[in-house]
Amino acid sequence: MNRQKTLVYGLIAGSATIGYFLLFYFIQPRLFFHLSVQWASLLIFIGFMVLAVRSGRRLAGEGQYPWQPGLRAAFTVYVLAAVSYHLFYFLLYNYGAPELASIQEEVLMENLDRYKAVVGERNAENLRRDIRQSGIALTPGTALMALARSIIGGFVLSLVIGYLMRKE
């Protein structure tokens, strides 16, 4: 029963994330790439991960609830949500709104100028040159690599949630 609920939470988290990004896309496409919008979307993932772990804890009753089942539930939610979002993003970027590539390039260039002190003048110039030369493309390979990096971070986040929500 809990496994089914976890899958549902994962799919809802993915759908909510897609809806969240579409909202900003329809308000103004540039907002899609705003750093605050990107990072805030993680709150949707975390919320549904916590709900899934709480559901598992409720099923455990008064007994113990070690961190491993919490990790499993949270990570399942994260993976389903991340796969849903990355698939949506790949399809939107390549087929639904190809103008996102030029918008993303503009935003990246602005961010490089804004964060020159953090990145370093030389690195910023190298990145700017690379972007101009090769452009920005979202191929299946780059999309899968982005998903893989996301899932690694999601595992760490799931581990923290599972550990913090354990019951011993």
Short mmCIF file of C-alpha atoms in Angstrom, two decimals:
data_model
loop_
_atom_site.label_atom_id
_atom_site.label_comp_id
_atom_site.label_asym_id
_atom_site.label_seq_id
_atom_site.Cartn_x
_atom_site.Cartn_y
_atom_site.Cartn_z
CA MET A 1 0.00 0.00 0.00
CA ASN A 2 2.75 2.47 0.95
CA ARG A 3 4.68 1.73 -2.26
CA GLN A 4 1.64 2.71 -4.31
CA LYS A 5 1.23 5.94 -2.33
CA THR A 6 4.91 6.73 -2.86
CA LEU A 7 4.50 6.32 -6.61
CA VAL A 8 1.46 8.60 -6.57
CA TYR A 9 3.36 11.23 -4.57
CA GLY A 10 6.20 11.06 -7.09
CA LEU A 11 3.89 11.55 -10.05
CA ILE A 12 2.05 14.39 -8.32
CA ALA A 13 5.38 16.06 -7.48
CA GLY A 14 6.44 15.78 -11.12
CA SER A 15 3.13 17.19 -12.34
CA ALA A 16 3.21 20.01 -9.79
CA THR A 17 6.75 20.92 -10.85
CA ILE A 18 5.74 20.97 -14.50
CA GLY A 19 2.75 23.17 -13.66
CA TYR A 20 4.98 25.46 -11.61
CA PHE A 21 7.40 25.98 -14.50
CA LEU A 22 4.61 26.40 -17.03
CA LEU A 23 3.13 29.12 -14.85
CA PHE A 24 6.37 31.09 -15.00
CA TYR A 25 6.81 30.31 -18.69
CA PHE A 26 3.38 31.76 -19.49
CA ILE A 27 3.97 34.82 -17.29
CA GLN A 28 7.30 35.53 -19.00
CA PRO A 29 9.53 32.89 -20.64
CA ARG A 30 12.71 34.46 -19.17
CA LEU A 31 11.43 33.61 -15.68
CA PHE A 32 11.74 29.93 -16.60
CA PHE A 33 15.52 30.32 -16.18
CA HIS A 34 15.57 32.63 -13.15
CA LEU A 35 17.75 31.15 -10.42
CA SER A 36 15.16 31.75 -7.70
CA VAL A 37 12.48 29.99 -9.75
CA GLN A 38 14.82 27.07 -10.41
CA TRP A 39 15.86 26.61 -6.78
CA ALA A 40 12.37 27.18 -5.37
CA SER A 41 11.07 24.27 -7.46
CA LEU A 42 13.05 22.02 -5.13
CA LEU A 43 10.52 22.85 -2.41
CA ILE A 44 7.87 20.94 -4.37
CA PHE A 45 10.10 17.88 -4.45
CA ILE A 46 10.93 18.16 -0.75
CA GLY A 47 7.28 18.61 0.23
CA PHE A 48 6.16 15.43 -1.52
CA MET A 49 9.21 13.51 -0.31
CA VAL A 50 8.29 14.40 3.27
CA LEU A 51 4.65 13.42 2.67
CA ALA A 52 5.75 10.01 1.38
CA VAL A 53 7.99 9.39 4.40
CA ARG A 54 5.24 10.55 6.79
CA SER A 55 2.88 8.10 5.13
CA GLY A 56 5.35 5.29 5.76
CA ARG A 57 5.80 6.36 9.36
CA ARG A 58 2.03 6.30 9.88
CA LEU A 59 1.87 2.74 8.58
CA ALA A 60 4.64 1.74 11.00
CA GLY A 61 2.39 2.85 13.86
CA GLU A 62 4.04 3.17 17.24
CA GLY A 63 6.89 0.89 16.24
CA GLN A 64 10.26 1.85 14.94
CA TYR A 65 10.74 3.44 11.55
CA PRO A 66 14.41 3.25 10.56
CA TRP A 67 15.95 5.65 8.07
CA GLN A 68 16.20 3.10 5.22
CA PRO A 69 12.47 2.95 4.35
CA GLY A 70 12.34 6.74 4.56
CA LEU A 71 15.28 6.99 2.19
CA ARG A 72 13.59 4.57 -0.21
CA ALA A 73 10.27 6.44 -0.17
CA ALA A 74 11.84 9.90 -0.52
CA PHE A 75 14.20 8.78 -3.29
CA THR A 76 11.38 7.10 -5.23
CA VAL A 77 9.40 10.34 -5.13
CA TYR A 78 12.45 12.33 -6.20
CA VAL A 79 13.30 10.06 -9.13
CA LEU A 80 9.73 10.03 -10.47
CA ALA A 81 9.43 13.80 -10.16
CA ALA A 82 12.85 14.41 -11.71
CA VAL A 83 12.21 12.07 -14.66
CA SER A 84 8.84 13.74 -15.26
CA TYR A 85 10.33 17.23 -15.15
CA HIS A 86 13.38 16.45 -17.30
CA LEU A 87 11.24 14.73 -19.93
CA PHE A 88 8.90 17.73 -19.98
CA TYR A 89 11.82 20.14 -20.23
CA PHE A 90 13.44 18.19 -23.06
CA LEU A 91 10.20 18.10 -25.06
CA LEU A 92 9.37 21.76 -24.40
CA TYR A 93 12.89 22.94 -25.19
CA ASN A 94 13.27 20.98 -28.41
CA TYR A 95 9.73 20.80 -29.78
CA GLY A 96 7.30 23.02 -27.89
CA ALA A 97 9.23 26.27 -27.51
CA PRO A 98 12.52 26.24 -29.41
CA GLU A 99 12.98 29.95 -28.64
CA LEU A 100 13.97 28.85 -25.12
CA ALA A 101 17.51 28.20 -26.41
CA SER A 102 18.11 31.85 -27.27
CA ILE A 103 16.40 33.01 -24.07
CA GLN A 104 18.58 30.68 -22.01
CA GLU A 105 21.69 31.94 -23.80
CA GLU A 106 20.76 35.55 -22.97
CA VAL A 107 20.11 34.69 -19.33
CA LEU A 108 23.40 32.78 -19.07
CA MET A 109 25.36 35.70 -20.51
CA GLU A 110 23.68 38.11 -18.08
CA ASN A 111 24.42 35.80 -15.15
CA LEU A 112 28.06 35.50 -16.22
CA ASP A 113 28.31 39.29 -16.14
CA ARG A 114 26.49 39.48 -12.81
CA TYR A 115 28.57 36.79 -11.07
CA LYS A 116 31.96 37.59 -12.60
CA ALA A 117 33.45 38.08 -9.14
CA VAL A 118 32.40 34.58 -8.08
CA VAL A 119 33.29 32.77 -11.31
CA GLY A 120 36.38 34.82 -12.05
CA GLU A 121 36.97 37.10 -15.02
CA ARG A 122 38.97 34.53 -16.98
CA ASN A 123 36.49 31.69 -16.43
CA ALA A 124 33.56 33.95 -17.29
CA GLU A 125 35.23 34.93 -20.56
CA ASN A 126 36.01 31.27 -21.40
CA LEU A 127 32.42 30.25 -20.68
CA ARG A 128 31.08 33.15 -22.73
CA ARG A 129 33.30 32.13 -25.66
CA ASP A 130 32.20 28.48 -25.41
CA ILE A 131 28.54 29.48 -25.40
CA ARG A 132 28.99 31.70 -28.45
CA GLN A 133 30.93 29.01 -30.35
CA SER A 134 28.82 25.96 -29.65
CA GLY A 135 25.51 27.54 -28.73
CA ILE A 136 23.10 25.95 -26.33
CA ALA A 137 21.52 22.67 -27.27
CA LEU A 138 19.60 20.13 -25.25
CA THR A 139 20.34 16.76 -26.81
CA PRO A 140 19.16 13.44 -25.38
CA GLY A 141 22.68 12.95 -24.01
CA THR A 142 22.84 16.30 -22.24
CA ALA A 143 19.31 15.80 -20.92
CA LEU A 144 20.22 12.38 -19.49
CA MET A 145 23.39 13.81 -17.97
CA ALA A 146 21.38 16.60 -16.31
CA LEU A 147 18.94 13.99 -15.00
CA ALA A 148 21.80 11.88 -13.64
CA ARG A 149 23.33 14.85 -11.81
CA SER A 150 19.91 15.72 -10.43
CA ILE A 151 19.36 12.17 -9.20
CA ILE A 152 22.71 12.14 -7.40
CA GLY A 153 21.72 15.29 -5.54
CA GLY A 154 18.27 13.82 -4.96
CA PHE A 155 19.80 10.77 -3.31
CA VAL A 156 21.70 12.93 -0.85
CA LEU A 157 18.55 14.94 -0.14
CA SER A 158 16.56 11.71 0.33
CA LEU A 159 19.18 10.39 2.71
CA VAL A 160 18.91 13.53 4.83
CA ILE A 161 15.10 13.40 4.85
CA GLY A 162 15.06 9.68 5.67
CA TYR A 163 17.53 10.17 8.50
CA LEU A 164 15.77 13.20 9.98
CA MET A 165 12.35 11.51 9.87
CA ARG A 166 13.40 8.16 11.33
CA LYS A 167 11.67 6.90 14.47
CA GLU A 168 13.70 4.78 16.88
#
